[in-house]
Amino acid sequence: MTQLTIDYASELVKIPDAREMIAEAHDICEAVPAVFEELSDDTIPVSVKHVVIDRIFPKGIRNFLKTLCDNNHFKLFEEIREEFNNQLKDPKELYSTAELVYVTPPTDEQLIQIRDFLGREFNNKEMKLEMKEDKSLKSGFIIRVGSKEYDWSEAGRIKQLEERLSKAVGASNSFSEDNIISILRTTIEEFELTAQDKEIGVASWVGDGIVSVDGIDHADYGEIVIFDCGVKGMVQDVRRDDIGVILFGRDTEIHEGSRVARTSKMAGVPVGEEFLGRVVDSLGAPLDGGPDIVTENYRPIEMPAPGIVDRKSVAVPMETGILSIDSMFPIGRGQRELIIGDRQTGKTSIAMDTILNQKGKDTICIYVAIGQKASTVAKLVGTLKAAGSMDYTIVVSASASDPAPLQYMAPYSGTAMAEYFMYQGKDVLIVYDDLSKHAVAYRAISLLLERSPGREAYPGDVFYLHSRLLERSARLSPEAGGGSITALPIIETQAGDVSAYIPTNVISITDGQIYLESHLFFSGQRPAVNVGLSVSRVGGAAQRKAMKKAAGSIRIDLAQYREMEVFTQFSSDLDDVTKKQLAHGRSLMELLKQPLGHPFSMAEQVIILVASTTYVFSEIPVEDIQSFRKSLLEHFHSEHGDIINELDSYLDLSDDLRHRIEDVTRDYKKEVYKTEETEPTEE
């Protein structure tokens, strides 16, 4: 060993957990030799090498590997690794025992070769060998280390050949001797004395972020593979002769003949408390210019939904702070409430107000932006920061400029992050904005993978795409963790068509929908909630007692107002009862208007609803209702804080408390409008 190699190894010893990371880097270089050759090539720019290192090597040793590349010393990597292992003191071996199964005992020379092999594979030449005789192997031997098995036996070769023949016979009824000879020749050429996780394939077709790979026979759906240029992909199609891979990066560096290596890892994302306050992509990499996020936790993006036994009924409110929703379509923790409407009708605004309203309520919020403009996401993050809401929020962004695979993966990555907190007993609110673009991205992937198109060219499993995502939202029982995920999926309709394919799919999956109407929005009714088509299938079960009592007949009053307004719009001669009912309905519609980014507390909503039953607002000009509401709430906060404290503490509305609110409202109205009332007497 040269002094240079010894110095590099000494620096490596100082890095925490360097042993595991160096072993992983060694496996990558061994599985994809082109990576080692590229990093050792002095003619390749250093910037290109840095990109490859950032993409495929463990974070902890990236700077060390970049230093080797900067000094053109990467070709010494294997020598440095060997010296590094020699310098480690009292290493704790992952595998300490190997089982050797044989027909005839191995010779001393064979034992030396076996120990050399174990030293290369597990960095432990002194591994204890447990000898076992098994005549059924016919000849040869098997080495078992942990869950890995290396089969050099005659019985293993015969079994492998039988599997090949049975697959070929099952695929074709006609089978000739030439086919058998071809299979035998291929089997002999491809037989490798390594574990199956070192399987290497070759790209046979590349285009539009999709790659067909030949030669990988054991890959699982959803498994991550690495190309020799460092780009990662996910197995999305498992066919008889090849696999279809979707890329998480650009396909400009991949061509026919590029080598592909399995990782035996399912697609997943890092998770943890470290992500709070950050903007990340679908793979968990930061997009906000901040430092790298270091966490030891990792979750697959695809996980089974909690079972019935692990779930608890939805009975705790997830208050949005929006009067029209909390009073008429209450959302509970663990519920899935769809927000649906045409573009530019305030769908994202409702989700944003709900996130802002969770401040100080010990709720984690995750906003998943799918196919949105990057400028829109940046503006949204700015709003959250200004309100101090980014401290408990994670933003997962797959913008319109990102490849379709990243847009497809984004909501599953966000759900994996949410599940980490849910199983720790915390409440999570997740917003999918929006699933229409998610379905479009999946449609693009499916068509490129040559899957059969169905209605509106969507694949047949597009319903399952969203159902397996939204079913993961639940309220868990205490035994299962006790947390919850509340989902607010967003769907964009075309010209108000709620009967289209994707809207009807998601409506049937969710527990209710908030339907936003364009003509209401443009007429100034914001939020533009259509009271007739909106519904919450959980209902009053997830509503505070105070809110339930205060809301009372508001939906009936609004329905009567809309019906009466249609019949009386051309009439000029109305009786006093009808006039009073119309005035009350107009005041309710005006009260349901709410400024953007100003959610109401539960106590404020109860006060507004109780005050509306006194018909105080209907006696005020419509244009003054919102200013009077604002000043009335300020009056309650400054002069009658005991009423607000009582509502916040007991969460119930007693008859006495209702009367007190009504009395304060009437007295305040008289005080505000006393000048108008006294003018006639002065004359």
XYZ file of C-alpha atoms in Angstrom:
683
model
C 0.000 0.000 0.000
C 1.250 3.482 -0.839
C 1.250 6.288 1.698
C -1.432 8.042 -0.378
C -3.776 5.050 -0.035
C -3.124 4.848 3.713
C -3.884 8.581 4.133
C -7.156 8.278 2.207
C -8.174 5.248 4.306
C -7.365 7.158 7.514
C -9.688 9.989 6.438
C -12.388 7.455 5.638
C -12.200 5.953 9.147
C -13.268 9.348 10.576
C -16.599 9.273 8.674
C -19.533 7.847 10.738
C -20.992 4.586 9.383
C -18.389 4.582 6.613
C -18.141 0.769 6.681
C -21.688 0.207 5.395
C -21.491 3.055 2.875
C -18.160 1.863 1.427
C -19.600 -1.649 1.076
C -22.622 -0.222 -0.762
C -20.366 1.847 -3.056
C -18.300 -1.270 -3.763
C -21.472 -3.205 -4.684
C -22.542 -0.442 -7.085
C -19.161 -0.378 -8.831
C -19.154 -4.158 -9.067
C -22.736 -4.364 -10.369
C -22.268 -1.562 -12.900
C -18.574 -1.551 -13.958
C -19.254 1.349 -16.335
C -19.717 3.617 -13.307
C -16.244 2.758 -11.953
C -14.707 3.187 -15.413
C -16.348 6.585 -15.905
C -15.270 7.900 -12.499
C -11.705 6.641 -13.099
C -11.464 8.201 -16.579
C -9.310 11.346 -16.476
C -10.831 12.677 -19.717
C -14.371 13.007 -18.314
C -15.144 16.422 -16.738
C -15.204 16.508 -12.947
C -18.663 18.146 -12.961
C -20.114 15.110 -14.749
C -18.518 12.783 -12.191
C -20.024 14.833 -9.345
C -23.501 14.464 -10.854
C -23.099 10.664 -11.067
C -21.884 10.508 -7.441
C -24.836 12.612 -6.199
C -27.299 10.375 -7.993
C -26.260 6.870 -6.998
C -23.849 6.833 -4.034
C -24.700 7.134 -0.301
C -24.784 10.719 0.970
C -22.266 10.229 3.767
C -19.307 9.465 1.479
C -20.215 11.622 -1.526
C -17.753 14.359 -0.577
C -14.996 11.771 -0.084
C -15.642 10.230 -3.513
C -15.753 13.700 -5.100
C -12.329 14.402 -3.576
C -10.981 11.238 -5.221
C -12.379 12.386 -8.565
C -11.010 15.930 -8.130
C -7.527 14.471 -7.596
C -7.929 11.790 -10.312
C -7.451 9.082 -7.682
C -10.753 7.207 -8.020
C -8.888 4.300 -9.640
C -7.405 3.661 -6.161
C -10.875 3.070 -4.671
C -10.468 -0.714 -4.229
C -7.040 -0.347 -2.608
C -8.420 2.357 -0.285
C -11.350 0.110 0.649
C -9.009 -2.762 1.497
C -6.736 -0.547 3.603
C -9.792 1.009 5.282
C -11.007 -2.436 6.367
C -7.544 -3.218 7.732
C -7.506 -0.031 9.810
C -10.874 -0.665 11.464
C -10.556 -1.748 15.074
C -12.753 -4.555 16.369
C -15.164 -4.554 13.399
C -18.625 -5.918 14.102
C -19.328 -8.306 11.265
C -22.856 -8.464 9.921
C -22.446 -12.148 9.156
C -20.304 -14.290 11.424
C -21.343 -17.795 10.393
C -21.726 -19.527 7.041
C -23.222 -22.962 6.397
C -21.401 -25.207 3.896
C -23.543 -28.057 2.554
C -21.560 -30.698 0.610
C -21.671 -34.214 -0.822
C -17.965 -34.925 -0.302
C -15.878 -32.918 2.197
C -13.952 -30.035 0.537
C -10.175 -30.151 0.266
C -7.901 -27.637 1.959
C -7.437 -25.823 -1.351
C -11.198 -25.580 -1.844
C -11.623 -24.247 1.696
C -9.097 -21.480 0.951
C -11.036 -20.533 -2.193
C -14.322 -20.532 -0.256
C -12.869 -18.253 2.438
C -11.502 -15.891 -0.242
C -14.984 -15.741 -1.767
C -16.576 -14.976 1.633
C -13.945 -12.314 2.231
C -14.832 -10.577 -1.035
C -18.575 -10.834 -0.524
C -18.877 -10.156 3.226
C -15.491 -8.656 4.128
C -14.848 -11.491 6.584
C -12.315 -14.177 5.636
C -12.438 -15.549 9.190
C -16.143 -16.374 9.024
C -17.004 -19.547 10.931
C -17.971 -22.453 8.637
C -20.588 -24.940 9.756
C -20.213 -28.168 7.749
C -23.211 -30.261 6.766
C -23.403 -33.336 4.520
C -26.294 -33.764 2.045
C -26.137 -36.599 -0.514
C -29.215 -35.285 -2.363
C -27.073 -32.555 -3.960
C -25.537 -35.270 -6.193
C -22.326 -33.231 -6.528
C -20.991 -29.786 -5.753
C -21.916 -27.765 -2.686
C -24.070 -24.886 -1.355
C -23.018 -21.932 0.822
C -25.712 -20.229 2.934
C -24.989 -16.905 4.668
C -27.963 -15.305 6.374
C -30.751 -15.051 3.798
C -28.382 -15.483 0.847
C -27.665 -18.771 -0.843
C -24.931 -19.580 -3.367
C -25.693 -22.824 -5.171
C -22.851 -24.673 -6.928
C -24.613 -28.049 -6.731
C -25.688 -30.373 -9.495
C -29.212 -30.513 -8.043
C -29.433 -26.722 -8.225
C -28.372 -26.675 -11.865
C -30.961 -29.325 -12.703
C -33.693 -27.392 -10.893
C -32.783 -24.182 -12.712
C -32.896 -25.998 -16.052
C -36.286 -27.550 -15.207
C -37.720 -24.108 -14.420
C -36.452 -22.765 -17.733
C -37.924 -25.653 -19.659
C -41.286 -25.465 -17.859
C -41.536 -21.729 -18.588
C -40.717 -22.283 -22.243
C -43.143 -25.204 -22.572
C -45.880 -23.198 -20.866
C -45.353 -20.333 -23.293
C -45.556 -22.484 -26.427
C -47.336 -25.745 -27.199
C -44.869 -26.603 -29.963
C -41.393 -27.371 -28.671
C -38.486 -28.589 -30.773
C -35.071 -30.038 -30.017
C -33.481 -26.848 -31.333
C -35.319 -24.859 -28.680
C -34.049 -27.160 -25.922
C -30.462 -26.906 -27.201
C -30.773 -23.105 -27.339
C -32.027 -22.990 -23.750
C -29.219 -25.281 -22.589
C -26.609 -23.109 -24.293
C -28.116 -19.894 -22.849
C -28.340 -21.409 -19.376
C -24.676 -22.393 -19.408
C -23.582 -18.981 -20.686
C -25.686 -16.984 -18.243
C -25.163 -19.128 -15.140
C -23.623 -16.866 -12.493
C -22.138 -17.873 -9.155
C -23.668 -14.852 -7.435
C -26.862 -14.002 -5.637
C -29.871 -12.933 -7.674
C -29.669 -9.339 -6.467
C -26.689 -8.770 -8.791
C -28.865 -9.372 -11.853
C -27.839 -7.216 -14.829
C -30.010 -6.321 -17.837
C -29.659 -4.395 -21.072
C -31.891 -1.594 -22.376
C -33.576 -2.638 -25.621
C -35.772 0.439 -26.250
C -35.718 3.999 -24.911
C -38.121 6.870 -25.427
C -40.249 9.464 -23.578
C -38.965 8.458 -20.142
C -39.746 4.761 -20.699
C -37.157 1.984 -21.088
C -37.668 -1.668 -22.015
C -35.053 -3.888 -20.383
C -34.051 -7.420 -21.395
C -32.197 -9.920 -19.243
C -33.727 -9.167 -15.835
C -36.006 -12.063 -14.944
C -36.553 -11.619 -11.199
C -37.415 -7.925 -10.789
C -40.501 -7.055 -8.733
C -43.151 -4.486 -9.613
C -42.116 -1.196 -8.032
C -38.439 -2.158 -7.629
C -35.738 0.445 -8.227
C -33.104 -0.205 -10.904
C -29.956 1.809 -11.719
C -28.609 2.500 -15.201
C -24.890 2.700 -15.917
C -25.155 6.491 -16.345
C -26.492 6.819 -12.791
C -30.168 7.483 -13.610
C -32.659 5.606 -11.459
C -35.909 4.054 -12.609
C -38.802 2.013 -11.270
C -40.143 -1.257 -12.657
C -43.684 -0.500 -13.798
C -44.393 -3.373 -16.176
C -43.365 -7.015 -15.713
C -43.780 -8.930 -18.959
C -42.793 -12.442 -20.029
C -39.683 -11.475 -22.007
C -38.736 -8.063 -20.632
C -39.645 -5.385 -18.101
C -40.857 -1.789 -18.548
C -39.056 0.844 -16.488
C -40.138 4.458 -15.878
C -37.282 6.902 -15.329
C -36.883 9.395 -12.486
C -34.595 11.544 -14.620
C -33.938 12.467 -18.233
C -33.357 9.721 -20.793
C -30.774 11.650 -22.817
C -27.848 9.589 -21.465
C -29.571 6.200 -21.884
C -29.409 4.330 -25.176
C -29.971 0.847 -26.518
C -27.397 -1.415 -24.934
C -27.122 0.557 -21.666
C -26.595 -1.774 -18.735
C -29.164 -1.885 -15.918
C -28.657 -3.287 -12.412
C -31.247 -4.390 -9.881
C -31.120 -2.912 -6.392
C -33.637 -5.267 -4.720
C -35.125 -2.144 -3.089
C -38.739 -1.125 -3.542
C -39.417 2.476 -4.546
C -39.569 4.615 -1.437
C -38.730 7.965 0.096
C -36.890 9.110 3.200
C -39.285 10.271 5.920
C -39.028 11.981 9.275
C -39.370 15.163 11.305
C -36.506 16.665 9.306
C -38.849 17.265 6.353
C -41.078 19.729 8.221
C -40.806 23.190 6.728
C -39.152 21.952 3.531
C -40.074 21.785 -0.151
C -39.035 18.472 -1.701
C -39.514 16.518 -4.923
C -41.106 13.097 -5.354
C -37.866 11.378 -4.291
C -37.461 13.433 -1.107
C -34.663 15.662 -2.468
C -34.887 19.329 -1.362
C -36.055 21.935 -3.893
C -35.921 25.005 -1.640
C -32.174 25.575 -1.835
C -31.684 24.420 1.748
C -29.219 21.818 3.024
C -29.586 18.119 2.302
C -32.139 16.377 4.495
C -30.445 13.683 6.574
C -32.727 11.038 8.078
C -32.440 7.358 8.876
C -36.111 6.584 8.227
C -37.314 5.230 4.888
C -40.755 4.075 3.757
C -41.949 2.409 0.528
C -44.285 4.627 -1.464
C -46.720 1.749 -1.965
C -48.101 0.280 1.261
C -51.307 -1.647 2.063
C -54.113 0.436 3.555
C -54.935 -0.145 7.251
C -57.397 -2.980 7.796
C -60.855 -2.674 9.318
C -59.624 -3.913 12.707
C -56.958 -1.186 12.818
C -59.418 1.619 12.046
C -61.522 3.743 14.350
C -64.709 5.635 13.509
C -64.354 9.237 12.328
C -65.563 11.341 15.254
C -63.025 14.152 15.782
C -63.440 17.300 13.631
C -60.776 18.580 11.254
C -61.869 22.206 11.281
C -61.188 24.147 8.089
C -61.944 27.593 9.492
C -64.334 28.145 6.582
C -67.834 28.911 7.853
C -69.762 27.381 4.927
C -67.867 24.074 5.254
C -67.606 23.642 9.027
C -71.287 24.467 9.510
C -72.824 22.389 6.689
C -70.204 19.837 5.479
C -68.046 19.028 8.514
C -64.809 17.127 7.881
C -63.518 14.616 10.428
C -59.989 13.388 11.101
C -59.467 10.314 8.959
C -62.038 11.406 6.364
C -61.483 11.868 2.611
C -63.349 14.944 1.386
C -63.131 15.763 -2.314
C -62.813 19.371 -3.484
C -64.171 19.530 -7.030
C -64.850 22.294 -9.527
C -63.659 24.042 -12.680
C -60.280 25.762 -12.864
C -59.953 29.108 -11.073
C -62.894 28.560 -8.716
C -60.943 28.578 -5.438
C -60.205 24.867 -4.889
C -56.606 25.416 -3.762
C -57.698 28.372 -1.619
C -59.965 26.113 0.458
C -57.087 23.680 1.003
C -54.748 26.542 1.908
C -57.173 28.025 4.446
C -57.522 24.583 6.010
C -53.723 24.314 6.365
C -53.541 27.815 7.879
C -56.298 26.892 10.349
C -54.234 23.992 11.753
C -51.731 26.361 13.355
C -51.296 25.495 17.009
C -53.486 22.366 16.755
C -50.649 19.783 16.665
C -51.503 18.699 13.123
C -48.910 17.948 10.445
C -49.875 19.232 6.972
C -48.577 17.899 3.651
C -49.338 19.690 0.397
C -48.698 17.642 -2.767
C -48.515 19.746 -5.944
C -48.972 17.608 -9.074
C -48.456 19.207 -12.473
C -48.653 22.763 -11.086
C -46.530 25.644 -12.322
C -43.385 26.105 -10.261
C -44.270 29.794 -9.799
C -47.661 28.819 -8.347
C -46.016 26.489 -5.829
C -43.470 29.176 -4.911
C -46.267 31.693 -4.277
C -48.107 29.168 -2.120
C -44.973 28.462 -0.059
C -44.530 32.209 0.405
C -48.075 32.473 1.763
C -47.436 29.642 4.220
C -44.174 31.204 5.403
C -45.800 34.608 5.886
C -48.500 33.022 8.052
C -45.962 30.974 10.044
C -47.519 27.723 8.814
C -44.441 26.201 7.128
C -43.187 25.000 10.524
C -45.724 22.153 10.490
C -46.024 21.726 6.699
C -44.220 19.664 4.052
C -44.590 20.607 0.381
C -44.040 17.819 -2.159
C -43.786 19.287 -5.650
C -43.811 17.545 -9.028
C -44.240 20.523 -11.329
C -45.531 20.552 -14.884
C -41.945 20.545 -16.190
C -41.064 17.320 -14.343
C -41.266 13.948 -16.124
C -44.560 12.040 -15.917
C -43.052 9.326 -13.630
C -42.257 11.936 -10.965
C -45.793 13.354 -11.226
C -47.149 9.820 -10.914
C -45.015 9.128 -7.844
C -45.668 12.427 -5.990
C -48.958 11.618 -4.159
C -47.657 8.201 -3.077
C -44.474 9.818 -1.729
C -46.542 12.373 0.186
C -48.720 9.607 1.633
C -45.628 7.655 2.743
C -44.427 10.758 4.619
C -47.892 11.140 6.156
C -47.992 7.490 7.267
C -44.723 7.943 9.166
C -46.431 10.523 11.400
C -49.763 8.660 11.537
C -48.201 5.512 12.970
C -46.504 7.671 15.594
C -49.929 8.771 16.830
C -50.041 12.184 15.143
C -52.819 13.732 13.054
C -51.958 14.574 9.455
C -53.770 16.608 6.803
C -52.717 15.847 3.213
C -53.837 17.775 0.141
C -53.515 16.264 -3.352
C -53.561 19.157 -5.846
C -54.691 17.772 -8.131
C -55.551 14.157 -8.983
C -56.821 15.059 -12.467
C -53.251 15.826 -13.553
C -52.094 12.716 -11.704
C -54.427 10.582 -13.824
C -53.188 12.298 -16.985
C -49.557 11.516 -16.058
C -50.465 7.886 -15.397
C -52.327 7.728 -18.706
C -49.199 8.957 -20.521
C -47.055 6.321 -18.804
C -49.539 3.534 -19.528
C -49.877 4.393 -23.209
C -46.092 4.513 -23.604
C -45.910 1.093 -21.919
C -48.353 -0.094 -24.610
C -51.172 -0.923 -22.211
C -54.634 -1.072 -23.694
C -56.494 2.260 -23.531
C -60.066 2.407 -22.254
C -62.565 5.183 -21.687
C -61.100 8.593 -22.581
C -57.836 6.690 -23.294
C -57.286 6.052 -19.571
C -56.047 2.552 -18.675
C -58.425 0.095 -17.047
C -56.769 0.343 -13.628
C -57.051 4.117 -13.245
C -59.765 3.619 -10.583
C -57.366 1.401 -8.611
C -54.698 4.101 -9.054
C -56.640 6.484 -6.825
C -58.469 3.994 -4.610
C -55.258 2.402 -3.297
C -53.968 5.919 -2.609
C -57.004 7.333 -0.804
C -57.789 4.145 1.155
C -54.567 4.749 3.094
C -56.244 7.738 4.784
C -57.749 6.563 8.061
C -58.106 7.175 11.762
C -56.224 4.421 13.564
C -57.191 2.672 16.762
C -54.878 3.248 19.759
C -53.459 -0.280 19.367
C -52.440 0.457 15.747
C -50.834 3.818 16.533
C -53.728 6.184 17.180
C -52.901 8.748 14.498
C -54.901 9.791 11.462
C -54.570 10.960 7.872
C -57.242 13.302 6.557
C -57.181 13.611 2.762
C -58.388 16.545 0.693
C -58.056 15.386 -2.923
C -58.733 18.021 -5.578
C -60.312 17.279 -8.965
C -60.626 19.762 -11.806
C -63.766 19.490 -13.943
C -64.327 20.692 -17.495
C -67.309 23.070 -17.831
C -68.790 21.730 -14.590
C -69.066 18.160 -15.866
C -69.030 16.071 -12.664
C -70.149 12.993 -14.618
C -66.809 12.613 -16.458
C -64.660 9.526 -15.917
C -62.112 10.714 -13.328
C -64.559 12.877 -11.275
C -67.056 10.024 -10.909
C -64.249 7.645 -9.970
C -62.947 9.839 -7.148
C -66.465 10.816 -5.968
C -67.214 7.106 -5.458
C -63.988 6.634 -3.458
C -64.254 9.627 -1.120
C -66.539 10.318 1.860
C -68.136 13.425 0.409
C -67.398 16.353 -1.874
C -67.302 20.134 -1.777
C -68.519 21.315 -5.167
C -67.398 24.782 -6.263
C -69.430 26.493 -8.965
C -68.069 28.950 -11.514
C -71.081 31.283 -11.703
C -71.117 31.610 -7.891
C -67.405 32.428 -7.910
C -67.695 35.080 -10.610
C -70.761 36.594 -8.949
C -68.648 37.282 -5.853
C -69.794 34.364 -3.659
C -66.433 33.162 -2.357
C -65.883 30.411 -1.373
C -68.190 29.398 -4.222
C -69.650 26.341 -2.469
C -72.753 24.853 -4.072
C -74.818 23.912 -1.018
C -77.086 21.576 -2.991
C -74.407 19.358 -4.618
C -71.911 19.395 -1.743
C -72.153 16.755 0.972
C -70.210 15.170 3.809
C -71.021 11.501 4.343
C -69.630 11.650 7.878
C -71.895 14.548 8.797
C -72.556 15.614 12.365
C -70.533 12.714 13.778
C -67.437 14.865 13.243
C -68.882 18.140 14.458
C -68.579 19.910 17.795
C -71.802 20.042 19.798
C -71.684 23.825 19.804
C -71.332 23.964 16.011
C -74.080 21.384 15.485
C -76.529 23.367 17.635
C -75.576 26.717 16.114
C -75.728 25.523 12.478
C -79.227 24.176 13.074
C -81.394 24.925 10.065
C -78.921 26.916 7.952
C -79.033 24.440 5.042
C -82.851 24.450 5.026
C -82.945 28.251 5.214
C -80.576 28.553 2.259
C -82.510 25.952 0.227
C -85.794 27.826 0.873
C -84.138 31.122 -0.053
C -82.825 29.782 -3.379
C -86.229 28.315 -4.264
C -88.129 31.444 -3.243
C -85.656 33.709 -5.054
C -86.371 31.930 -8.344
C -90.140 32.389 -8.004
C -90.044 35.970 -6.760
C -87.390 37.500 -9.015
C -90.045 38.838 -11.428
C -92.576 39.779 -8.745
C -92.836 43.216 -7.181
C -95.735 42.728 -4.753
C -94.433 40.597 -1.872
C -95.870 40.065 1.588
C -93.884 40.892 4.717
C -93.128 37.242 5.581
C -91.656 36.613 2.145
C -89.626 39.824 2.281
C -88.257 38.861 5.683
C -87.320 35.370 4.452
C -85.578 36.773 1.376
C -83.662 39.318 3.491
C -82.591 36.559 5.884
C -81.426 34.395 2.970
C -79.430 37.257 1.433
C -77.758 37.952 4.781
C -76.822 34.272 5.155
C -75.289 34.209 1.665
C -73.309 37.330 2.538
C -72.183 35.858 5.874
C -70.858 32.774 4.083
C -68.488 34.982 2.083
C -65.056 34.856 3.646
C -61.771 36.670 2.888
C -58.945 34.539 1.539
C -56.445 33.459 4.160
C -58.606 34.421 7.167
C -60.075 31.254 8.682
C -62.484 31.639 11.604
C -62.057 29.833 14.902
C -64.804 27.492 16.080
C -65.992 30.025 18.664
C -66.192 32.813 16.059
C -68.199 30.595 13.707
C -70.676 29.725 16.476
C -71.104 33.401 17.353
C -71.789 34.309 13.695
C -74.334 31.511 13.288
C -76.152 32.281 16.543
C -76.196 35.993 15.669
C -77.762 35.194 12.291
C -80.738 33.523 14.023
C -81.599 36.867 15.678
C -82.214 38.361 12.200
C -79.839 41.176 13.132
C -77.882 40.831 9.869
C -81.045 40.860 7.743
C -81.862 44.325 9.130
C -78.524 45.696 7.940
C -77.796 46.744 4.313
C -76.128 43.856 2.444
C -73.010 45.896 1.662
C -72.467 46.539 5.414
C -72.853 42.948 6.618
C -69.186 41.904 6.355
C -67.848 45.018 8.065
C -70.464 44.636 10.831
C -69.501 40.957 11.240
C -65.843 41.926 11.607
C -66.535 44.603 14.181
C -68.950 42.314 16.052
C -66.272 39.617 16.430
C -63.755 42.238 17.592
C -66.342 43.395 20.157
C -66.727 39.847 21.492
C -62.930 39.428 21.743
C -62.404 42.723 23.542
C -65.505 42.987 25.755
C -66.872 39.447 26.102
C -63.853 37.154 26.128
C -65.596 34.974 28.713
C -68.086 33.804 26.058
C -65.282 32.816 23.665
C -63.362 31.068 26.450
C -66.486 29.142 27.449
C -67.040 27.983 23.863
C -63.386 26.933 23.498
C -63.381 25.114 26.835
C -66.704 23.256 26.855
C -67.244 22.967 23.055
C -70.976 23.068 23.723
C -73.729 25.657 23.331
C -76.057 25.792 26.306
C -79.337 27.701 26.208
C -77.942 30.271 28.618
C -74.848 30.815 26.451
C -76.999 31.148 23.320
C -79.151 33.826 25.001
C -76.062 35.728 26.126
C -74.686 35.749 22.563
C -78.044 36.906 21.194
C -78.315 39.672 23.788
C -74.779 40.934 23.128
C -75.446 40.913 19.368
C -78.691 42.921 19.678
C -77.143 45.420 22.077
C -74.109 45.908 19.840
C -76.321 46.409 16.781
C -78.313 49.093 18.624
C -75.081 50.770 19.703
C -73.646 50.814 16.186
C -76.817 52.033 14.509
C -78.059 54.343 17.335
C -77.451 57.500 15.329
C -79.692 56.298 12.530
C -82.400 55.392 15.055
C -82.317 58.749 16.877
C -82.411 60.975 13.816
C -86.251 60.851 13.412
C -86.829 61.811 17.097
C -84.542 64.834 16.779
C -86.637 66.162 13.906
